[in-house]
CSV table of C-alpha atoms and ligand atoms in Angstrom, one decimal:
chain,number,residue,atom,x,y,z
C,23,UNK,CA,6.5,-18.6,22.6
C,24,UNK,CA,5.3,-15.5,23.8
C,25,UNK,CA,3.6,-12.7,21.4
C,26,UNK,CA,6.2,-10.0,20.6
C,27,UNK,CA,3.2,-8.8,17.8
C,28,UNK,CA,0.6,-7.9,20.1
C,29,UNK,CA,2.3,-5.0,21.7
C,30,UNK,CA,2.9,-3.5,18.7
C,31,UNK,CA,0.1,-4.0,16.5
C,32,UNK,CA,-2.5,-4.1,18.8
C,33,UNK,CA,-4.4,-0.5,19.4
C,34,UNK,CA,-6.8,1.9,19.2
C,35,UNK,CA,-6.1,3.7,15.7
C,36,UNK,CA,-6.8,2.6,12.7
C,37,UNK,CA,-5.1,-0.6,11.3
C,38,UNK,CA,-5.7,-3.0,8.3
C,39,UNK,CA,-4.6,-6.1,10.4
C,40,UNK,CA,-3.2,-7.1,14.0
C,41,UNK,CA,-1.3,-10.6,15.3
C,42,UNK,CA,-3.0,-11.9,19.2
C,43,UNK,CA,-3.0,-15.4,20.4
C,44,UNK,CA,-6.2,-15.9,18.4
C,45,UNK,CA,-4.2,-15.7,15.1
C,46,UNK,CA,-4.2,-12.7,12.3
C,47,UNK,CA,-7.1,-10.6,12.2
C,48,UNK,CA,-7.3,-8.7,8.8
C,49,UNK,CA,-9.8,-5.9,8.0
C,50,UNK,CA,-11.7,-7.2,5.1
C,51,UNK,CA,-11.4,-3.7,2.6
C,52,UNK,CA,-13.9,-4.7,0.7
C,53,UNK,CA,-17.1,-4.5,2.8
C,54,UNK,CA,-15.6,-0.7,3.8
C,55,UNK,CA,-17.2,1.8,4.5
C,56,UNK,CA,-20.6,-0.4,4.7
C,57,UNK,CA,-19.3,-2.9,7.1
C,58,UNK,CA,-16.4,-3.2,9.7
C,59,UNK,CA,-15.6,-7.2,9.2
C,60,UNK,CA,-12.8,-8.7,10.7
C,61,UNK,CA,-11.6,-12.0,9.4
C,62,UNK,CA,-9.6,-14.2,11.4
C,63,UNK,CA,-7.0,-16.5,10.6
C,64,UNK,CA,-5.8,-19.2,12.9
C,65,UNK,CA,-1.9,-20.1,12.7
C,66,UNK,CA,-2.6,-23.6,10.4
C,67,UNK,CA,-4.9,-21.2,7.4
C,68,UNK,CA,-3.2,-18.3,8.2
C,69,UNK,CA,-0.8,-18.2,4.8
C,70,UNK,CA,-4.1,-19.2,2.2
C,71,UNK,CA,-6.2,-17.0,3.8
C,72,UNK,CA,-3.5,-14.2,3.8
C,73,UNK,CA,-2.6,-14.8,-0.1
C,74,UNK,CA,-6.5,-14.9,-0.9
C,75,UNK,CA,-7.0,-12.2,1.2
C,76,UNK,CA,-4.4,-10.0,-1.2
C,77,UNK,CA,-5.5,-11.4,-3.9
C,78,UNK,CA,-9.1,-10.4,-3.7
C,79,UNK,CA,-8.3,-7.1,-2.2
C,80,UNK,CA,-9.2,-7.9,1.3
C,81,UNK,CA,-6.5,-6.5,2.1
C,82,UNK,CA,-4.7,-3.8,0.2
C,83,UNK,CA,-2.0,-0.5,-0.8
C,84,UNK,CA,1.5,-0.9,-1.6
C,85,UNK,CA,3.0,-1.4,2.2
C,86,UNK,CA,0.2,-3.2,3.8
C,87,UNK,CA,0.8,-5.7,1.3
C,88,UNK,CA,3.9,-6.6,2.6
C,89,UNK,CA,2.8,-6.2,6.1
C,90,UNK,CA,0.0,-8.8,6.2
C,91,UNK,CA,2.4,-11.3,4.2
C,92,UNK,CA,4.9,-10.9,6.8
C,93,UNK,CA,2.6,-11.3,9.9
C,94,UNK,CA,1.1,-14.6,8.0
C,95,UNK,CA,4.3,-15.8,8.1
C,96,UNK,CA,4.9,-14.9,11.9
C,97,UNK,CA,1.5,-16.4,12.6
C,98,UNK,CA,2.5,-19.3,11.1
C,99,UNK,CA,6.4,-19.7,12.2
C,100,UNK,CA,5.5,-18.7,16.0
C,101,UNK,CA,4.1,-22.5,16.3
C,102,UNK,CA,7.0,-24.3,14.6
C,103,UNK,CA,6.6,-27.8,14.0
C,104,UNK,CA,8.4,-30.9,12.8
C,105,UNK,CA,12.2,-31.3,11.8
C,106,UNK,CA,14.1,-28.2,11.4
C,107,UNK,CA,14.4,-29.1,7.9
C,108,UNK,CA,11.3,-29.8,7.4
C,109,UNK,CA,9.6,-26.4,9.3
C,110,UNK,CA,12.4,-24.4,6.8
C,111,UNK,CA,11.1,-26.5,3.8
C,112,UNK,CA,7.4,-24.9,4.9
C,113,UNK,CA,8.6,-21.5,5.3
C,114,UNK,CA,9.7,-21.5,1.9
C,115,UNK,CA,6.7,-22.9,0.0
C,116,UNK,CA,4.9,-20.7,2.3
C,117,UNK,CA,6.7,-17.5,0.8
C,118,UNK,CA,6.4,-18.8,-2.7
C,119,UNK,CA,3.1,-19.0,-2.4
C,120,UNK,CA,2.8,-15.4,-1.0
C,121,UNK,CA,4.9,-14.6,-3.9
C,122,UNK,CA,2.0,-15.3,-6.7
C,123,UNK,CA,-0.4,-13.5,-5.2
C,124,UNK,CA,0.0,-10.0,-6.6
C,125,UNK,CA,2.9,-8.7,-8.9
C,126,UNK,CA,3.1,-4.9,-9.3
C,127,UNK,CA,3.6,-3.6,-5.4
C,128,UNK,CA,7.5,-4.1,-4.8
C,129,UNK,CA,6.6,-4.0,-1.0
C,130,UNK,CA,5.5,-7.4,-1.0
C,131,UNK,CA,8.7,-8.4,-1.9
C,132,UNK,CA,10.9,-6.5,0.3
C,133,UNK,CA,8.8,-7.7,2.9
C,134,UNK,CA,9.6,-11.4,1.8
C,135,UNK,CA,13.2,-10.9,0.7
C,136,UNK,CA,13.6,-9.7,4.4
C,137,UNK,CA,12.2,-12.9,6.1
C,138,UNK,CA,13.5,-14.8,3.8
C,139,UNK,CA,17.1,-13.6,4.6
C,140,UNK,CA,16.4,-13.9,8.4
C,141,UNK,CA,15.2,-17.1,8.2
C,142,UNK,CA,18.0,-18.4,6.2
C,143,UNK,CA,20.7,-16.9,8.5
C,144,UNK,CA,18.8,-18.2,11.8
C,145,UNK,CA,18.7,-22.2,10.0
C,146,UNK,CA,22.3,-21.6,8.8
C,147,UNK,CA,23.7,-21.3,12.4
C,148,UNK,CA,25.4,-24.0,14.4
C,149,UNK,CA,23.2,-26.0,16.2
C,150,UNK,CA,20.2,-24.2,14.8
C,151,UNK,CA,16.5,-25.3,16.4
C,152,UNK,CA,13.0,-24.4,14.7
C,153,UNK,CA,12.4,-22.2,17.6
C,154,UNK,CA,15.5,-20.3,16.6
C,155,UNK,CA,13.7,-20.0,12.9
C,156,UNK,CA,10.5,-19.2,14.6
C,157,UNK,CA,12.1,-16.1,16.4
C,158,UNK,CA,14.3,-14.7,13.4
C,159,UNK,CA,10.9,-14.6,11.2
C,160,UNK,CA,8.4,-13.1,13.7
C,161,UNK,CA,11.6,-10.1,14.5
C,162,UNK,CA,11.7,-9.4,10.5
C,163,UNK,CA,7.9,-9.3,10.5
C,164,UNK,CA,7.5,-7.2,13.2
C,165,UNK,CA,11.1,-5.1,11.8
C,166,UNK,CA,8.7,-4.7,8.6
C,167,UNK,CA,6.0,-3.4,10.6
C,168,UNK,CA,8.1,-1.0,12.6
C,169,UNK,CA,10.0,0.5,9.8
C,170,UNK,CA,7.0,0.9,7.9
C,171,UNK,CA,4.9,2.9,10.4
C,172,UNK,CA,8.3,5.3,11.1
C,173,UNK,CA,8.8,5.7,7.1
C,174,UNK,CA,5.0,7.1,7.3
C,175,UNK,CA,5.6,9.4,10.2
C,176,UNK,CA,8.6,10.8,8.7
C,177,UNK,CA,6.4,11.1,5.3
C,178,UNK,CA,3.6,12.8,7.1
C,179,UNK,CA,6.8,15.5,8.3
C,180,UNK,CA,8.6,16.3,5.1
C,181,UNK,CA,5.1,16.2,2.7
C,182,UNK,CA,3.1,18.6,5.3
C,183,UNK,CA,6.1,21.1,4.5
C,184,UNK,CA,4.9,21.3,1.0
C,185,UNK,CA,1.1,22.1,1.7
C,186,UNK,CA,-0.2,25.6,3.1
C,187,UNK,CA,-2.8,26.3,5.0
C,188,UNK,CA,-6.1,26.3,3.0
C,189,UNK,CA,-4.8,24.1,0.1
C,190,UNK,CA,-6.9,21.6,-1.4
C,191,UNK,CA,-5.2,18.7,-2.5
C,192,UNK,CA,-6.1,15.9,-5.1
C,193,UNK,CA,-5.2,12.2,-4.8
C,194,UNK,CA,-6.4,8.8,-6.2
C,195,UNK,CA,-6.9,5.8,-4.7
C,196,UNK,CA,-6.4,4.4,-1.5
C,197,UNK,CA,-3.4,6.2,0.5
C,198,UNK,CA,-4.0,5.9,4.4
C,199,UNK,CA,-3.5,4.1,7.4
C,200,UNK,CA,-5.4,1.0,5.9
C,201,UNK,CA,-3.1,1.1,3.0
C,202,UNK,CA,0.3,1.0,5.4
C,203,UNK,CA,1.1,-0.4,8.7
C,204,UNK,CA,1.3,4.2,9.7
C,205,UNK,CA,-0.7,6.9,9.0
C,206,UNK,CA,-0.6,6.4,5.5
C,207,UNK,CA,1.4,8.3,2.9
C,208,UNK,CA,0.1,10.6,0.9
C,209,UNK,CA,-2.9,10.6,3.4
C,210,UNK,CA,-0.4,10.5,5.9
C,211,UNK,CA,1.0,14.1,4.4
C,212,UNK,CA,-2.8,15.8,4.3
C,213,UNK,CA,-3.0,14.4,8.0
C,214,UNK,CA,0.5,15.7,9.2
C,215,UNK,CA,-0.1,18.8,7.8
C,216,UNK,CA,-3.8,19.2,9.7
C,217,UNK,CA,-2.0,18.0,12.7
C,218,UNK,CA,0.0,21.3,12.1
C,219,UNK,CA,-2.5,23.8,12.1
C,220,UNK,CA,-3.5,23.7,8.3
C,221,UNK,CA,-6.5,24.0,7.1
C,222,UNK,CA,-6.1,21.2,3.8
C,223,UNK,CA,-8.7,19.9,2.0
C,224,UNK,CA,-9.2,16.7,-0.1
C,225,UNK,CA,-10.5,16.2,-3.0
C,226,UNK,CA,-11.2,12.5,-3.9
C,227,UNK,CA,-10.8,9.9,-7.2
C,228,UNK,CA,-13.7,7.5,-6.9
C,229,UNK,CA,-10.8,5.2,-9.0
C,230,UNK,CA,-12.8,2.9,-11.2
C,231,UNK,CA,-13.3,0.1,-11.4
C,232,UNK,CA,-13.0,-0.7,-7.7
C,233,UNK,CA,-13.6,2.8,-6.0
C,234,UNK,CA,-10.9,2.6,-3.4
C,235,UNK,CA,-11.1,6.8,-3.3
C,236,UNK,CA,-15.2,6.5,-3.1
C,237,UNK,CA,-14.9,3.8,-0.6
C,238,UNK,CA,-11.7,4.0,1.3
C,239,UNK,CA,-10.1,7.7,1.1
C,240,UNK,CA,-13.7,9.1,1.3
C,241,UNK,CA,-14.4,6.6,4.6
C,242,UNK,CA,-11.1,7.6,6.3
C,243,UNK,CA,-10.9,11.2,5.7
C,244,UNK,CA,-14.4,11.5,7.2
C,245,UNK,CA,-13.5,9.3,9.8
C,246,UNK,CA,-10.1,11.7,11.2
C,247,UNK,CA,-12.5,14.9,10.2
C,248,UNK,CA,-10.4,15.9,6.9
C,249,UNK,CA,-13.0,18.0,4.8
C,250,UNK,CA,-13.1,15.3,1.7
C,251,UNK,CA,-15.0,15.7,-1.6
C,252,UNK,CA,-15.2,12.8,-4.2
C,253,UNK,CA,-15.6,13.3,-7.8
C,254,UNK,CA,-15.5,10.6,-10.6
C,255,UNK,CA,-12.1,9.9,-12.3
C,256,UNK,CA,-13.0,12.1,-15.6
C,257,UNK,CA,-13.6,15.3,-13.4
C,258,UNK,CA,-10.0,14.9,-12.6
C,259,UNK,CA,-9.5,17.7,-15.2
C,260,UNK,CA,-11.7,19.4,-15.4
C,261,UNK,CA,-11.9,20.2,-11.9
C,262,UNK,CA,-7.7,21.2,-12.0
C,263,UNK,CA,-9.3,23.7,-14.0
C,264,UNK,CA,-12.4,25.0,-12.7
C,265,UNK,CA,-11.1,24.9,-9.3
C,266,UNK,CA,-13.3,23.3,-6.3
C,267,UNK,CA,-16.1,26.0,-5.9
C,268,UNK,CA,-13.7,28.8,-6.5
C,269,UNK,CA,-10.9,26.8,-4.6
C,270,UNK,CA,-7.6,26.0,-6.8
C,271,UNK,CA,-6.5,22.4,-6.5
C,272,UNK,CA,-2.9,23.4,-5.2
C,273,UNK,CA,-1.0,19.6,-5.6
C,274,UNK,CA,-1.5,16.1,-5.8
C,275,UNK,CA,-0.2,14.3,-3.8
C,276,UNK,CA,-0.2,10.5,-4.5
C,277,UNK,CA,1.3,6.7,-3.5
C,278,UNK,CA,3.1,4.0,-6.1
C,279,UNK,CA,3.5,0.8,-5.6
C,280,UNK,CA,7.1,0.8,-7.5
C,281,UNK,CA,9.1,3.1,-8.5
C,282,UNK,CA,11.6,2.9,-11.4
C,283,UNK,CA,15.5,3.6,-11.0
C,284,UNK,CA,14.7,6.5,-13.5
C,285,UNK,CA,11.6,7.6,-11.7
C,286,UNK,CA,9.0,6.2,-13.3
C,287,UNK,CA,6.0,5.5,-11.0
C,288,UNK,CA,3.8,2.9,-11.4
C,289,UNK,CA,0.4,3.2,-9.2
C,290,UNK,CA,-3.3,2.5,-9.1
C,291,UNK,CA,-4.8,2.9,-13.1
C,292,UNK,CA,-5.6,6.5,-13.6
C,293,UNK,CA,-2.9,8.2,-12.0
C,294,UNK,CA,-1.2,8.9,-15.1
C,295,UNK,CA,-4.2,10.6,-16.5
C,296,UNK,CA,-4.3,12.7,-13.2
C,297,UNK,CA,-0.7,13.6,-13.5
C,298,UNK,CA,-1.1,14.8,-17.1
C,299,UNK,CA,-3.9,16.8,-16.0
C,300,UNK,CA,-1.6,18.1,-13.7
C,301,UNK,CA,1.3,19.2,-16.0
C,302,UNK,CA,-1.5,20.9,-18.0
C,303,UNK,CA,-2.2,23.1,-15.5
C,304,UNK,CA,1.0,23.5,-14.0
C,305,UNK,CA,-0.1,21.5,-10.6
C,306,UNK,CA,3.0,19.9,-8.8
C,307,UNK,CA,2.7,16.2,-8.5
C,308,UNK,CA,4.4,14.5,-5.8
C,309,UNK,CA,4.4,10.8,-5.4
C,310,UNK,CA,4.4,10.0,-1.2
C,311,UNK,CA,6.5,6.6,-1.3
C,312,UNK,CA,9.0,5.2,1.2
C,313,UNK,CA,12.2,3.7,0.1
C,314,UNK,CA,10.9,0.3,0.5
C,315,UNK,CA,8.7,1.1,-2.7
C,316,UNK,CA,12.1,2.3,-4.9
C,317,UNK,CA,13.0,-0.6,-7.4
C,318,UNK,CA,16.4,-0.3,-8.4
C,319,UNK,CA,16.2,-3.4,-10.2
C,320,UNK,CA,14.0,-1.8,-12.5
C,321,UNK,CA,15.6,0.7,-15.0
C,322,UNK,CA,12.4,2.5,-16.2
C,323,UNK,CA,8.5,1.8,-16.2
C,324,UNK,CA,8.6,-0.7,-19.3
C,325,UNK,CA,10.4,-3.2,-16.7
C,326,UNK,CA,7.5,-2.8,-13.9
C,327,UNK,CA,5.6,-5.9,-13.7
C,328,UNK,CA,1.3,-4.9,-14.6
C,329,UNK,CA,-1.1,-6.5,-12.4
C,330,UNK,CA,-4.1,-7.6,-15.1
C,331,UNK,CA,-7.5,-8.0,-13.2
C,332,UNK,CA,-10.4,-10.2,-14.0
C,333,UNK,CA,-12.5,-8.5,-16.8
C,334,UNK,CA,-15.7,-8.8,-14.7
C,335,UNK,CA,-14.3,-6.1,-12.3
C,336,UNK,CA,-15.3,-3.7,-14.9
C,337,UNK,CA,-18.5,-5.4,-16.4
C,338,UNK,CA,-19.9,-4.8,-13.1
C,339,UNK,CA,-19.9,-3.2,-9.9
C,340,UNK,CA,-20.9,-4.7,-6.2
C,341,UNK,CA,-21.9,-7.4,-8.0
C,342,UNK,CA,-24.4,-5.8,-10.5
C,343,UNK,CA,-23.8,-6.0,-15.0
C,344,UNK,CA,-22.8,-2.3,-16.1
C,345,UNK,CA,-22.4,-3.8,-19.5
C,346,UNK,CA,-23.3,-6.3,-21.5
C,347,UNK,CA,-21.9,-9.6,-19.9
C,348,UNK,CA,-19.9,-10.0,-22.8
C,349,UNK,CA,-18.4,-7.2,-24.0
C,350,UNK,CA,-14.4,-7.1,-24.1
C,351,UNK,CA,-12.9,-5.8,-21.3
C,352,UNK,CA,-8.8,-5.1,-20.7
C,353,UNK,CA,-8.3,-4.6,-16.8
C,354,UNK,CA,-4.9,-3.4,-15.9
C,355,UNK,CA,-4.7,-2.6,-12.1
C,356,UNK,CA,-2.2,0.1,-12.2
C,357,UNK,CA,0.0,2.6,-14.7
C,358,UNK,CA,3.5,4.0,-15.4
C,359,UNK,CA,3.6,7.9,-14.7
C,360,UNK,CA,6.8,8.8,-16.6
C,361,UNK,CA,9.2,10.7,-14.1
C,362,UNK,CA,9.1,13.7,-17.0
C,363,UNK,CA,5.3,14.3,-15.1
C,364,UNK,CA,6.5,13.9,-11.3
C,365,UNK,CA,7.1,16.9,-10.1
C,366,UNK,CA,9.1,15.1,-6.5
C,367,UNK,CA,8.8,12.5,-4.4
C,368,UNK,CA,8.1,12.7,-0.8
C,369,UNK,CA,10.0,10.0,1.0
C,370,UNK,CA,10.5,8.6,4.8
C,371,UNK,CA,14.2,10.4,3.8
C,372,UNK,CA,13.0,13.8,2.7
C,373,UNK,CA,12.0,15.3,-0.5
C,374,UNK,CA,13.6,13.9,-3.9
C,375,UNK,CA,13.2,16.9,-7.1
C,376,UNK,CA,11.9,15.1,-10.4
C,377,UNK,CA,15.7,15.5,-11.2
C,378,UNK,CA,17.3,13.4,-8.9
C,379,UNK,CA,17.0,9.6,-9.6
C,380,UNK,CA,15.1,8.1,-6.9
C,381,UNK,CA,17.3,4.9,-6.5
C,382,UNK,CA,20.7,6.4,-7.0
C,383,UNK,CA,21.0,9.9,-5.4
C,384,UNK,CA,19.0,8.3,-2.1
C,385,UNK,CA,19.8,5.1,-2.4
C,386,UNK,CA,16.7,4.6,-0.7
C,387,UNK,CA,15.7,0.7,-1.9
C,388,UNK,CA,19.3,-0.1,-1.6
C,389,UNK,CA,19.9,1.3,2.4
C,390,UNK,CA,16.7,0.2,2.9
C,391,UNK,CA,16.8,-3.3,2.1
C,392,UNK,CA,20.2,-4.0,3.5
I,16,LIG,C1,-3.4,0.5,-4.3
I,16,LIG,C2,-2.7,1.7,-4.9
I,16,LIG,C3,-2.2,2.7,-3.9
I,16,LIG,C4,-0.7,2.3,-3.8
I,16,LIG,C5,0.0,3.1,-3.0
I,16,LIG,O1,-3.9,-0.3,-5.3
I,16,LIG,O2,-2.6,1.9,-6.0
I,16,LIG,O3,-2.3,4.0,-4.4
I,16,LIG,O4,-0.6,0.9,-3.3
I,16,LIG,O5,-0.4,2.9,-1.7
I,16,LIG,P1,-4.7,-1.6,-4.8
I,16,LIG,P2,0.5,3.6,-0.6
I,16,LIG,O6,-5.9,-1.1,-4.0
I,16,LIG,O7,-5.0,-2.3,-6.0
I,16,LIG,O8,-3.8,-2.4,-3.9
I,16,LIG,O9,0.6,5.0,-0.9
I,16,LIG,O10,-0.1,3.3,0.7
I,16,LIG,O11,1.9,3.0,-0.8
């Protein structure tokens, strides 16, 4: 079978992963900004090394969660092999295992739900072949991919309307092209809005306890020129009030990785204390998410699934104690910003007001998913 992936995924900007004949290459997030390591996986280790690779953070951010779970699975499905029954019986313990790696990022599951309806409509046909299987998965990968990058495009459009020219902006986290198969989104905004003419400035979350802002956002926004400056999480405030050296923090702009049908937003730990920093100082907060990230399965924040990380990812850092080795630790990966604290969301469709609900008045999750 030929490579429909390569086309698309390989190039010269940034990317967290890309499908050749060799297998899936994934950017390994972890050794950033230190060290550019690529990690290969060839088509019969590509779905453990993917899940791991999620798991531990190799790869990570809301969309490009999805992404590298749906190129594992056109790695693996562009060599089919065995019955068809038997190659369809695969593909599903494949997904399930994808499935466990991490809970709170909906993407992951949009991503799955979409090859997973592909696949089953491809094996369901008359005189269905594997190769027929092996087709309809790599086309919902690579429809994944695509709709993904255009969502972050159209982000980058609608959020840069928001910003002026000299504003500084505050985010947490990890919200660029490494986090999405595009530009990024709420990275993607600050970059849009640069593109056109303004002069914004970032100002960076390290985001304890594994410094995705100090590692990633700082990395990226030096690496495309954006004027970046990193504080630790507690400055958060008092920086909203001090102003950046006389500059006023104008907005924050930030990602999810699932949003309620009411609005509430879960994302990376910390954001809520950002966003009631925020209201404080009456700074808008806008979440950057596309549709893909709208849950309207979930009726408020209560219902979003936590990720809880091993304890020692606070006890220590790059490997060396911070605190006693024993000490009790509770690790939550992400929080629930209630939609009272959000001032819009910033979607591929345009802006949503804090009044609308997400799910309903855009129907985003639902259009997107069918
Ligand atoms: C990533 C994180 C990002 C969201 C949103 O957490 O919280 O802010 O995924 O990303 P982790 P995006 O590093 O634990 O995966 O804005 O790209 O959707």
């Amino acid at each position: 079978m030929s490579d429909p992936l390569r086309a698309l995924l390989v190039r010269d900007d940034l990317r967290p992963f890309f499908l050749d004949g060799h297998g899936l290459h994934l950017l390994d997030q972890r050794d950033l900004p230190a060290h550019e390591t690529w990690r290969v996986f060839g088509d019969g280790g590509v779905i453990e090394g993917v899940a791991r690779s999620i798991e531990g953070l190799a790869v990570r951010g809301a969309p490009a969660i999805g992404g590298a779970a749906a190129l594992a699975l056109a790695a693996f499905a562009r060599r089919p092999r065995g019955t068809l029954a038997s190659f369809v019986d695969t593909l599903k313990q494949h997904d399930a295992r994808l499935r466990r790696t991490r809970p709170t990022a909906v993407n992951l599951f949009v991503a799955l739900d979409a090859i997973a309806a592909a696949r089953d409509a491809a094996a369901g046909r008359a005189d269905a072949r594997s190769d027929d299987v092996a087709v309809a998965v790599v086309d919902a990968a690579e429809a994944y991919c695509h709709v993904d990058e255009a969502a972050c495009t159209a982000m980058g459009a609608h959020g840069a309307a928001l910003l002026d020219d000299g504003d500084v902006v505050v985010t947490v986290c990890h919200t660029g092209a490494l986090a999405t198969c595009g530009q990024g989104t709420a990275l993607g905004v600050v970059k849009s809005a640069r593109k056109a003419g303004k002069d914004v400035a970032v100002v960076a979350l390290e985001t304890r306890p594994l410094l995705q802002g100090a590692r990633l956002t700082a990395w990226e926004c030096q690496r495309d020129r954006i004027p970046v400056t990193l504080i630790t999480d507690g400055m958060a405030a008092f920086a909203l009030n001090r102003g950046l050296r006389g500059r006023r923090i104008a907005r924050a702009l930030v990602g999810a990785d699932r949003i309620a049908r009411n609005g509430d937003t879960a994302n990376k730990i910390g954001t809520f204390a950002l966003a009631v920093a925020c209201a404080h100082h009456d700074v808008p907060f806008h979440v950057v998410a596309p549709t893909t990230t709208f849950d309207e399965t979930c009726p408020d924040g209560h219902a979003i699934p936590i990720e809880e990380r091993a304890a020692d990812e606070v006890r220590s850092a790059r490997g060396a104690p911070l605190s006693p080795v024993d000490v009790g630790v509770w690790n939550p990966a992400f929080d629930v910003t209630p939609a009272s604290l959000v001032t819009g969301f910033v979607t591929e469709r345009g802006l949503l007001s804090r009044g609308a609900s997400p799910a309903r008045s855009a129907s985003p999750a639902a259009a997107a998913r069918r």
